[in-house]
Protein backbone atom coordinates (compact mmCIF):
# COMPACT_ATOMS: atom_id res chain seq x y z
CA UNK A 1 0.00 0.00 0.00
CA UNK A 2 1.21 3.50 -0.77
CA UNK A 3 1.69 6.23 1.81
CA UNK A 4 -1.25 8.03 0.19
CA UNK A 5 -3.57 5.05 0.70
CA UNK A 6 -2.31 4.46 4.22
CA UNK A 7 -2.77 8.10 5.18
CA UNK A 8 -6.28 8.22 3.86
CA UNK A 9 -7.19 5.16 5.97
CA UNK A 10 -5.56 6.62 9.09
CA UNK A 11 -7.26 9.96 8.61
CA UNK A 12 -10.68 8.38 8.18
CA UNK A 13 -10.14 6.18 11.28
CA UNK A 14 -9.23 9.30 13.27
CA UNK A 15 -12.38 11.04 12.04
CA UNK A 16 -14.47 8.01 12.92
CA UNK A 17 -13.00 7.71 16.43
CA UNK A 18 -13.67 11.42 16.98
CA UNK A 19 -17.27 11.05 15.86
CA UNK A 20 -17.71 8.02 18.17
CA UNK A 21 -16.44 10.10 21.06
CA UNK A 22 -18.40 13.24 20.15
CA UNK A 23 -15.17 15.12 19.47
CA UNK A 24 -14.14 17.54 16.73
CA UNK A 25 -11.74 15.72 14.31
CA UNK A 26 -9.71 18.93 14.29
CA UNK A 27 -8.86 18.36 17.96
CA UNK A 28 -6.45 15.51 17.15
CA UNK A 29 -2.96 16.16 15.75
CA UNK A 30 -1.52 13.34 13.68
CA UNK A 31 2.24 12.93 14.12
CA UNK A 32 3.78 10.71 11.43
CA UNK A 33 6.55 8.70 13.06
CA UNK A 34 9.26 8.59 10.40
CA UNK A 35 12.00 6.79 12.36
CA UNK A 36 14.02 4.41 10.14
CA UNK A 37 12.44 5.92 7.01
CA UNK A 38 14.25 8.06 4.47
CA UNK A 39 13.91 11.82 3.91
CA UNK A 40 12.19 11.06 0.60
CA UNK A 41 9.41 9.19 2.43
CA UNK A 42 9.00 12.21 4.70
CA UNK A 43 8.75 14.47 1.66
CA UNK A 44 6.16 12.13 0.15
CA UNK A 45 4.05 12.53 3.30
CA UNK A 46 4.59 16.30 3.23
CA UNK A 47 3.21 16.38 -0.31
CA UNK A 48 0.11 14.63 1.09
CA UNK A 49 -0.40 17.41 3.61
CA UNK A 50 1.49 16.05 6.63
CA UNK A 51 3.09 18.67 8.84
CA UNK A 52 4.03 16.88 12.08
CA UNK A 53 6.78 14.25 12.19
CA UNK A 54 8.20 12.19 15.04
CA UNK A 55 11.70 10.79 15.51
CA UNK A 56 13.15 8.82 18.41
CA UNK A 57 16.93 9.08 17.94
CA UNK A 58 18.83 12.35 17.90
CA UNK A 59 21.55 11.16 15.55
CA UNK A 60 19.16 9.79 12.95
CA UNK A 61 16.97 12.89 13.19
CA UNK A 62 19.87 15.29 12.66
CA UNK A 63 20.62 14.03 9.17
CA UNK A 64 16.99 13.59 8.22
CA UNK A 65 15.71 16.95 9.41
CA UNK A 66 18.62 18.72 7.73
CA UNK A 67 17.95 16.87 4.47
CA UNK A 68 14.21 17.62 4.56
CA UNK A 69 14.80 21.30 5.36
CA UNK A 70 17.24 21.50 2.44
CA UNK A 71 14.36 20.44 0.18
CA UNK A 72 12.48 23.55 1.27
CA UNK A 73 10.22 21.96 3.84
CA UNK A 74 11.08 24.29 6.68
CA UNK A 75 7.66 24.85 8.23
CA UNK A 76 7.29 21.30 9.53
CA UNK A 77 6.90 20.51 13.21
CA UNK A 78 9.41 17.92 14.47
CA UNK A 79 8.61 15.94 17.62
CA UNK A 80 11.23 14.10 19.66
CA UNK A 81 9.52 10.98 21.02
CA UNK A 82 12.42 8.80 22.21
CA UNK A 83 14.59 8.58 25.30
CA UNK A 84 17.27 11.29 25.36
CA UNK A 85 20.75 10.42 26.55
CA UNK A 86 22.52 13.08 28.64
CA UNK A 87 25.27 13.59 26.12
CA UNK A 88 22.70 14.30 23.38
CA UNK A 89 20.57 16.85 25.26
CA UNK A 90 22.27 19.91 23.82
CA UNK A 91 21.48 18.79 20.26
CA UNK A 92 17.76 18.37 20.91
CA UNK A 93 16.40 21.89 21.44
CA UNK A 94 17.88 23.43 18.28
CA UNK A 95 16.57 20.53 16.17
CA UNK A 96 13.08 19.81 17.48
CA UNK A 97 9.95 21.92 17.99
CA UNK A 98 8.35 19.63 20.55
CA UNK A 99 9.97 17.20 23.00
CA UNK A 100 7.43 14.58 24.10
CA UNK A 101 9.82 12.39 26.06
CA UNK A 102 10.76 14.45 29.10
CA UNK A 103 11.22 11.79 31.77
CA UNK A 104 13.00 13.67 34.57
CA UNK A 105 13.22 17.14 36.10
CA UNK A 106 16.95 17.05 35.36
CA UNK A 107 16.32 16.53 31.63
CA UNK A 108 13.79 19.39 31.62
CA UNK A 109 16.31 21.64 33.30
CA UNK A 110 19.02 20.76 30.76
CA UNK A 111 16.62 21.30 27.85
CA UNK A 112 15.63 24.66 29.27
CA UNK A 113 19.28 25.65 29.57
CA UNK A 114 19.95 24.78 25.93
CA UNK A 115 16.69 26.10 24.42
CA UNK A 116 16.97 28.81 21.77
CA UNK A 117 16.51 32.31 23.14
CA UNK A 118 13.95 33.19 20.45
CA UNK A 119 11.20 30.68 21.26
CA UNK A 120 10.10 28.51 24.16
CA UNK A 121 10.54 24.79 23.58
CA UNK A 122 7.25 22.93 23.83
CA UNK A 123 7.51 19.81 25.98
CA UNK A 124 5.35 16.94 27.18
CA UNK A 125 6.19 14.86 30.21
CA UNK A 126 6.37 11.12 29.56
CA UNK A 127 4.52 9.00 32.08
CA UNK A 128 4.53 5.27 32.67
CA UNK A 129 0.95 4.57 33.74
CA UNK A 130 0.96 0.89 32.75
CA UNK A 131 3.53 -0.22 35.32
CA UNK A 132 5.55 -2.11 32.70
CA UNK A 133 9.22 -2.05 33.67
CA UNK A 134 10.42 -1.68 30.10
CA UNK A 135 8.68 1.67 29.67
CA UNK A 136 10.36 5.05 30.04
CA UNK A 137 8.83 7.92 31.91
CA UNK A 138 7.84 8.93 35.42
CA UNK A 139 6.44 5.85 37.22
CA UNK A 140 2.85 6.73 38.01
CA UNK A 141 0.95 3.47 37.57
CA UNK A 142 -0.29 3.55 41.17
CA UNK A 143 -1.08 7.26 41.43
CA UNK A 144 -4.78 6.64 42.19
CA UNK A 145 -4.03 4.23 45.05
CA UNK A 146 -0.95 5.89 46.51
CA UNK A 147 -1.28 9.54 47.41
CA UNK A 148 2.49 9.93 47.79
CA UNK A 149 3.06 8.84 44.18
CA UNK A 150 0.66 11.52 42.96
CA UNK A 151 2.06 14.24 45.24
CA UNK A 152 5.63 13.52 44.24
CA UNK A 153 4.76 13.58 40.53
CA UNK A 154 2.76 16.81 40.97
CA UNK A 155 5.82 18.39 42.60
CA UNK A 156 7.95 17.39 39.59
CA UNK A 157 5.36 18.79 37.18
CA UNK A 158 5.29 22.03 39.15
CA UNK A 159 9.07 22.29 38.92
CA UNK A 160 9.15 21.54 35.18
CA UNK A 161 6.38 24.07 34.50
CA UNK A 162 8.53 26.66 36.26
CA UNK A 163 11.38 26.62 33.72
CA UNK A 164 11.01 29.80 31.68
CA UNK A 165 12.54 28.51 28.47
CA UNK A 166 10.12 25.64 28.09
CA UNK A 167 6.37 25.47 27.68
CA UNK A 168 4.89 22.44 29.43
CA UNK A 169 1.88 21.47 27.29
CA UNK A 170 0.78 18.09 28.69
CA UNK A 171 1.55 14.40 29.09
CA UNK A 172 2.62 11.51 26.86
CA UNK A 173 2.41 7.76 27.37
CA UNK A 174 2.96 4.45 25.60
CA UNK A 175 0.46 1.67 26.21
CA UNK A 176 1.60 -1.93 26.57
CA UNK A 177 1.53 -4.12 23.47
CA UNK A 178 -1.74 -6.03 23.65
CA UNK A 179 -3.68 -8.27 21.32
CA UNK A 180 -6.92 -6.30 21.49
CA UNK A 181 -6.74 -2.51 21.67
CA UNK A 182 -9.59 -2.50 24.19
CA UNK A 183 -7.06 -3.81 26.71
CA UNK A 184 -5.12 -0.54 26.38
CA UNK A 185 -8.18 1.60 27.18
CA UNK A 186 -7.69 1.65 30.99
CA UNK A 187 -4.10 2.88 30.50
CA UNK A 188 -5.26 5.80 28.35
CA UNK A 189 -8.06 6.61 30.78
CA UNK A 190 -5.58 6.58 33.66
CA UNK A 191 -3.37 9.13 31.88
CA UNK A 192 -6.35 11.42 31.21
CA UNK A 193 -7.49 11.26 34.83
CA UNK A 194 -3.94 11.94 36.01
CA UNK A 195 -3.84 15.02 33.77
CA UNK A 196 -7.20 16.20 35.14
CA UNK A 197 -6.03 15.72 38.74
CA UNK A 198 -2.79 17.64 38.06
CA UNK A 199 -4.66 20.52 36.44
CA UNK A 200 -6.90 20.75 39.46
CA UNK A 201 -4.12 20.51 42.04
CA UNK A 202 -1.70 22.86 40.32
CA UNK A 203 -4.09 25.23 38.54
CA UNK A 204 -2.03 24.68 35.42
CA UNK A 205 -3.38 24.07 31.91
CA UNK A 206 -2.13 20.75 30.47
CA UNK A 207 -4.12 20.57 27.23
CA UNK A 208 -2.14 17.93 25.35
CA UNK A 209 -2.45 14.16 25.79
CA UNK A 210 -0.11 12.29 23.43
CA UNK A 211 -1.26 8.68 23.36
CA UNK A 212 -2.10 6.14 20.69
CA UNK A 213 0.07 4.40 18.09
CA UNK A 214 -0.64 2.16 15.08
CA UNK A 215 -2.21 -0.64 17.12
CA UNK A 216 -4.35 1.39 19.50
CA UNK A 217 -5.00 4.97 18.32
CA UNK A 218 -8.80 4.72 17.85
CA UNK A 219 -9.22 3.78 21.52
CA UNK A 220 -6.72 6.44 22.61
CA UNK A 221 -8.77 9.08 20.77
CA UNK A 222 -11.96 7.89 22.43
CA UNK A 223 -10.15 8.36 25.76
CA UNK A 224 -9.09 11.91 24.96
CA UNK A 225 -5.83 11.83 22.97
CA UNK A 226 -5.03 15.19 21.35
CA UNK A 227 -1.88 13.84 19.67
CA UNK A 228 -1.47 10.39 18.11
CA UNK A 229 1.97 9.11 17.03
CA UNK A 230 1.67 6.76 14.10
CA UNK A 231 4.49 5.02 12.25
CA UNK A 232 3.68 1.65 10.66
CA UNK A 233 0.10 2.47 9.63
CA UNK A 234 1.50 5.33 7.50
CA UNK A 235 4.96 4.23 6.30
CA UNK A 236 4.62 0.45 6.53
CA UNK A 237 7.03 -1.78 8.44
CA UNK A 238 10.21 -0.10 9.63
CA UNK A 239 13.18 -0.22 7.27
CA UNK A 240 16.21 -0.84 9.44
CA UNK A 241 16.53 -3.01 12.48
CA UNK A 242 18.57 -1.17 15.07
CA UNK A 243 19.40 -3.80 17.65
CA UNK A 244 20.58 -1.24 20.21
CA UNK A 245 17.28 0.60 20.19
CA UNK A 246 14.54 -0.99 22.32
CA UNK A 247 11.95 1.52 21.08
CA UNK A 248 11.99 -0.15 17.68
C1 LIG B 1 7.88 4.07 17.15
C2 LIG B 1 7.04 4.87 18.06
C3 LIG B 1 5.72 5.20 17.73
C4 LIG B 1 5.04 4.70 16.47
O1 LIG B 1 4.79 3.33 16.56
P1 LIG B 1 3.88 2.56 15.46
O2 LIG B 1 3.45 1.35 16.20
O3 LIG B 1 4.74 2.31 14.29
O4 LIG B 1 2.73 3.45 15.14
C5 LIG B 1 5.01 6.00 18.61
N1 LIG B 1 5.55 6.46 19.76
C6 LIG B 1 6.82 6.16 20.12
C7 LIG B 1 7.36 6.71 21.39
C8 LIG B 1 7.60 5.35 19.29
O5 LIG B 1 8.86 5.06 19.66
Coordinates of C-alpha atoms and ligand atoms in Angstrom, one line a residue:
X1 CA 0.0 0.0 0.0
X2 CA 1.2 3.5 -0.8
X3 CA 1.7 6.2 1.8
X4 CA -1.2 8.0 0.2
X5 CA -3.6 5.0 0.7
X6 CA -2.3 4.5 4.2
X7 CA -2.8 8.1 5.2
X8 CA -6.3 8.2 3.9
X9 CA -7.2 5.2 6.0
X10 CA -5.6 6.6 9.1
X11 CA -7.3 10.0 8.6
X12 CA -10.7 8.4 8.2
X13 CA -10.1 6.2 11.3
X14 CA -9.2 9.3 13.3
X15 CA -12.4 11.0 12.0
X16 CA -14.5 8.0 12.9
X17 CA -13.0 7.7 16.4
X18 CA -13.7 11.4 17.0
X19 CA -17.3 11.1 15.9
X20 CA -17.7 8.0 18.2
X21 CA -16.4 10.1 21.1
X22 CA -18.4 13.2 20.2
X23 CA -15.2 15.1 19.5
X24 CA -14.1 17.5 16.7
X25 CA -11.7 15.7 14.3
X26 CA -9.7 18.9 14.3
X27 CA -8.9 18.4 18.0
X28 CA -6.5 15.5 17.1
X29 CA -3.0 16.2 15.8
X30 CA -1.5 13.3 13.7
X31 CA 2.2 12.9 14.1
X32 CA 3.8 10.7 11.4
X33 CA 6.6 8.7 13.1
X34 CA 9.3 8.6 10.4
X35 CA 12.0 6.8 12.4
X36 CA 14.0 4.4 10.1
X37 CA 12.4 5.9 7.0
X38 CA 14.2 8.1 4.5
X39 CA 13.9 11.8 3.9
X40 CA 12.2 11.1 0.6
X41 CA 9.4 9.2 2.4
X42 CA 9.0 12.2 4.7
X43 CA 8.7 14.5 1.7
X44 CA 6.2 12.1 0.2
X45 CA 4.1 12.5 3.3
X46 CA 4.6 16.3 3.2
X47 CA 3.2 16.4 -0.3
X48 CA 0.1 14.6 1.1
X49 CA -0.4 17.4 3.6
X50 CA 1.5 16.0 6.6
X51 CA 3.1 18.7 8.8
X52 CA 4.0 16.9 12.1
X53 CA 6.8 14.2 12.2
X54 CA 8.2 12.2 15.0
X55 CA 11.7 10.8 15.5
X56 CA 13.1 8.8 18.4
X57 CA 16.9 9.1 17.9
X58 CA 18.8 12.4 17.9
X59 CA 21.6 11.2 15.5
X60 CA 19.2 9.8 13.0
X61 CA 17.0 12.9 13.2
X62 CA 19.9 15.3 12.7
X63 CA 20.6 14.0 9.2
X64 CA 17.0 13.6 8.2
X65 CA 15.7 16.9 9.4
X66 CA 18.6 18.7 7.7
X67 CA 17.9 16.9 4.5
X68 CA 14.2 17.6 4.6
X69 CA 14.8 21.3 5.4
X70 CA 17.2 21.5 2.4
X71 CA 14.4 20.4 0.2
X72 CA 12.5 23.6 1.3
X73 CA 10.2 22.0 3.8
X74 CA 11.1 24.3 6.7
X75 CA 7.7 24.8 8.2
X76 CA 7.3 21.3 9.5
X77 CA 6.9 20.5 13.2
X78 CA 9.4 17.9 14.5
X79 CA 8.6 15.9 17.6
X80 CA 11.2 14.1 19.7
X81 CA 9.5 11.0 21.0
X82 CA 12.4 8.8 22.2
X83 CA 14.6 8.6 25.3
X84 CA 17.3 11.3 25.4
X85 CA 20.8 10.4 26.6
X86 CA 22.5 13.1 28.6
X87 CA 25.3 13.6 26.1
X88 CA 22.7 14.3 23.4
X89 CA 20.6 16.8 25.3
X90 CA 22.3 19.9 23.8
X91 CA 21.5 18.8 20.3
X92 CA 17.8 18.4 20.9
X93 CA 16.4 21.9 21.4
X94 CA 17.9 23.4 18.3
X95 CA 16.6 20.5 16.2
X96 CA 13.1 19.8 17.5
X97 CA 9.9 21.9 18.0
X98 CA 8.3 19.6 20.6
X99 CA 10.0 17.2 23.0
X100 CA 7.4 14.6 24.1
X101 CA 9.8 12.4 26.1
X102 CA 10.8 14.5 29.1
X103 CA 11.2 11.8 31.8
X104 CA 13.0 13.7 34.6
X105 CA 13.2 17.1 36.1
X106 CA 17.0 17.0 35.4
X107 CA 16.3 16.5 31.6
X108 CA 13.8 19.4 31.6
X109 CA 16.3 21.6 33.3
X110 CA 19.0 20.8 30.8
X111 CA 16.6 21.3 27.9
X112 CA 15.6 24.7 29.3
X113 CA 19.3 25.6 29.6
X114 CA 20.0 24.8 25.9
X115 CA 16.7 26.1 24.4
X116 CA 17.0 28.8 21.8
X117 CA 16.5 32.3 23.1
X118 CA 14.0 33.2 20.5
X119 CA 11.2 30.7 21.3
X120 CA 10.1 28.5 24.2
X121 CA 10.5 24.8 23.6
X122 CA 7.3 22.9 23.8
X123 CA 7.5 19.8 26.0
X124 CA 5.3 16.9 27.2
X125 CA 6.2 14.9 30.2
X126 CA 6.4 11.1 29.6
X127 CA 4.5 9.0 32.1
X128 CA 4.5 5.3 32.7
X129 CA 0.9 4.6 33.7
X130 CA 1.0 0.9 32.7
X131 CA 3.5 -0.2 35.3
X132 CA 5.6 -2.1 32.7
X133 CA 9.2 -2.1 33.7
X134 CA 10.4 -1.7 30.1
X135 CA 8.7 1.7 29.7
X136 CA 10.4 5.0 30.0
X137 CA 8.8 7.9 31.9
X138 CA 7.8 8.9 35.4
X139 CA 6.4 5.9 37.2
X140 CA 2.9 6.7 38.0
X141 CA 1.0 3.5 37.6
X142 CA -0.3 3.5 41.2
X143 CA -1.1 7.3 41.4
X144 CA -4.8 6.6 42.2
X145 CA -4.0 4.2 45.0
X146 CA -1.0 5.9 46.5
X147 CA -1.3 9.5 47.4
X148 CA 2.5 9.9 47.8
X149 CA 3.1 8.8 44.2
X150 CA 0.7 11.5 43.0
X151 CA 2.1 14.2 45.2
X152 CA 5.6 13.5 44.2
X153 CA 4.8 13.6 40.5
X154 CA 2.8 16.8 41.0
X155 CA 5.8 18.4 42.6
X156 CA 8.0 17.4 39.6
X157 CA 5.4 18.8 37.2
X158 CA 5.3 22.0 39.2
X159 CA 9.1 22.3 38.9
X160 CA 9.1 21.5 35.2
X161 CA 6.4 24.1 34.5
X162 CA 8.5 26.7 36.3
X163 CA 11.4 26.6 33.7
X164 CA 11.0 29.8 31.7
X165 CA 12.5 28.5 28.5
X166 CA 10.1 25.6 28.1
X167 CA 6.4 25.5 27.7
X168 CA 4.9 22.4 29.4
X169 CA 1.9 21.5 27.3
X170 CA 0.8 18.1 28.7
X171 CA 1.5 14.4 29.1
X172 CA 2.6 11.5 26.9
X173 CA 2.4 7.8 27.4
X174 CA 3.0 4.5 25.6
X175 CA 0.5 1.7 26.2
X176 CA 1.6 -1.9 26.6
X177 CA 1.5 -4.1 23.5
X178 CA -1.7 -6.0 23.6
X179 CA -3.7 -8.3 21.3
X180 CA -6.9 -6.3 21.5
X181 CA -6.7 -2.5 21.7
X182 CA -9.6 -2.5 24.2
X183 CA -7.1 -3.8 26.7
X184 CA -5.1 -0.5 26.4
X185 CA -8.2 1.6 27.2
X186 CA -7.7 1.7 31.0
X187 CA -4.1 2.9 30.5
X188 CA -5.3 5.8 28.4
X189 CA -8.1 6.6 30.8
X190 CA -5.6 6.6 33.7
X191 CA -3.4 9.1 31.9
X192 CA -6.4 11.4 31.2
X193 CA -7.5 11.3 34.8
X194 CA -3.9 11.9 36.0
X195 CA -3.8 15.0 33.8
X196 CA -7.2 16.2 35.1
X197 CA -6.0 15.7 38.7
X198 CA -2.8 17.6 38.1
X199 CA -4.7 20.5 36.4
X200 CA -6.9 20.7 39.5
X201 CA -4.1 20.5 42.0
X202 CA -1.7 22.9 40.3
X203 CA -4.1 25.2 38.5
X204 CA -2.0 24.7 35.4
X205 CA -3.4 24.1 31.9
X206 CA -2.1 20.7 30.5
X207 CA -4.1 20.6 27.2
X208 CA -2.1 17.9 25.3
X209 CA -2.4 14.2 25.8
X210 CA -0.1 12.3 23.4
X211 CA -1.3 8.7 23.4
X212 CA -2.1 6.1 20.7
X213 CA 0.1 4.4 18.1
X214 CA -0.6 2.2 15.1
X215 CA -2.2 -0.6 17.1
X216 CA -4.3 1.4 19.5
X217 CA -5.0 5.0 18.3
X218 CA -8.8 4.7 17.8
X219 CA -9.2 3.8 21.5
X220 CA -6.7 6.4 22.6
X221 CA -8.8 9.1 20.8
X222 CA -12.0 7.9 22.4
X223 CA -10.2 8.4 25.8
X224 CA -9.1 11.9 25.0
X225 CA -5.8 11.8 23.0
X226 CA -5.0 15.2 21.4
X227 CA -1.9 13.8 19.7
X228 CA -1.5 10.4 18.1
X229 CA 2.0 9.1 17.0
X230 CA 1.7 6.8 14.1
X231 CA 4.5 5.0 12.2
X232 CA 3.7 1.6 10.7
X233 CA 0.1 2.5 9.6
X234 CA 1.5 5.3 7.5
X235 CA 5.0 4.2 6.3
X236 CA 4.6 0.4 6.5
X237 CA 7.0 -1.8 8.4
X238 CA 10.2 -0.1 9.6
X239 CA 13.2 -0.2 7.3
X240 CA 16.2 -0.8 9.4
X241 CA 16.5 -3.0 12.5
X242 CA 18.6 -1.2 15.1
X243 CA 19.4 -3.8 17.7
X244 CA 20.6 -1.2 20.2
X245 CA 17.3 0.6 20.2
X246 CA 14.5 -1.0 22.3
X247 CA 11.9 1.5 21.1
X248 CA 12.0 -0.1 17.7
Ligands
LIG1 C1 7.9 4.1 17.2 C2 7.0 4.9 18.1 C3 5.7 5.2 17.7 C4 5.0 4.7 16.5 O1 4.8 3.3 16.6 P1 3.9 2.6 15.5 O2 3.4 1.3 16.2 O3 4.7 2.3 14.3 O4 2.7 3.4 15.1 C5 5.0 6.0 18.6 N1 5.6 6.5 19.8 C6 6.8 6.2 20.1 C7 7.4 6.7 21.4 C8 7.6 5.3 19.3 O5 8.9 5.1 19.7

